[in-house]
C-alpha angles and dihedrals in degrees: 000000000000117000124209095231090054090064090059093049094047091045091053093048092048093047093047098047110030097085101026119087094249103095116259088203093061091047094049093049091049093046092050088051092052091047091054099254098134090167111024110231117234091252090056091050089054090047090056089055091051095051089046088057089052089056089052091055089052093055091044089055091053093050097033095125092049090049090054091047093052090047089052093241097113125038113181140130092224116121112257136238113322094001091259091129141020133205118253136173090274106054138185108259141182093273091059089052094047092051089052098047109030097071096053094040091050092048093046091051096046094048099032095120093049091047093051093046101044109004098070096048116112100252098056091043092051092052091044090058091054100040092043090052092051090049092052093046094048092047092053093047090053091046093050092048090073094238092117117074110226110223104158120059095170138017090265090063095056115117125217090249092055092047091051092048090053091048092052094048089048088065088078092064090045090056097037116050110210095035089098124239093218092047093050093048096045093049092044090051092054091048089051093054103265121139117250089255095049090047092053093045094050091045092053094041098053089045087074098067094031095053093038090057094043097046092042090055092047094046091054090047092050100037091118092065094070113107127184092230091059095053093103091048091052095044094050093049091046094053094045093048092049095050096043093046090050091051093046094052093046093050094042093053092048094049094038099121092053098046112078127193090238089067090057089046091056089048090051091053090051090047090050089055091050090045091053093049097046105030109023100042 
């Protein structure tokens, strides 16, 4: 049975973790375990898709001007959104976005059955938390060493080659739930020569079409799990996830220069230990 307060907790967890490099998958599995859902009912699985969509809407709101610019609807030199980016002569366009999203979407579609069957089981997720944390930490150490030439300060400076590199690396997170999509893209961006800010911006921005496609597919596939009596449960979780995700992205972008990937890596290692104690044992 689904409880109303659980929708608030799950909405908070989804909103907090979806766009940060900490693995929303690992957090949701752990939270379900703590709430007593040993085997998540089908309705709860659909609920998780719905609150993920709420998080997408939050990020789309933050980057709304950039979305319109890439779609060719808005052409202006005014700084966008939260002033995390500005429009220059060379601008981010739809081809950059396609190069960043087609590889992971193609991989996720081709291996969707395998991912659902094996990818979301506890053991792969536990290892993804650890390996993903090591990858993020090592990438940042290499970036800070000065061996990588920084060529893109903002999203508008990203080249097609850099966008494709990020898209290819992102395939790892598509195949390996728990690795973290945002973590893989931010670290890949830094390895490709993007600034920390440009890496975060591009990671958040391409999350909009990737997650829209993924959640849209899952919603259609799980449409039969919606029940009238669960409407309040779904609506509460949706609203909470939207508001929390919006707050998280705003705060993260404003504190960007002080928040390093290594901090998230340490957190992932601690989470992996808790995951092992509460889920694996």
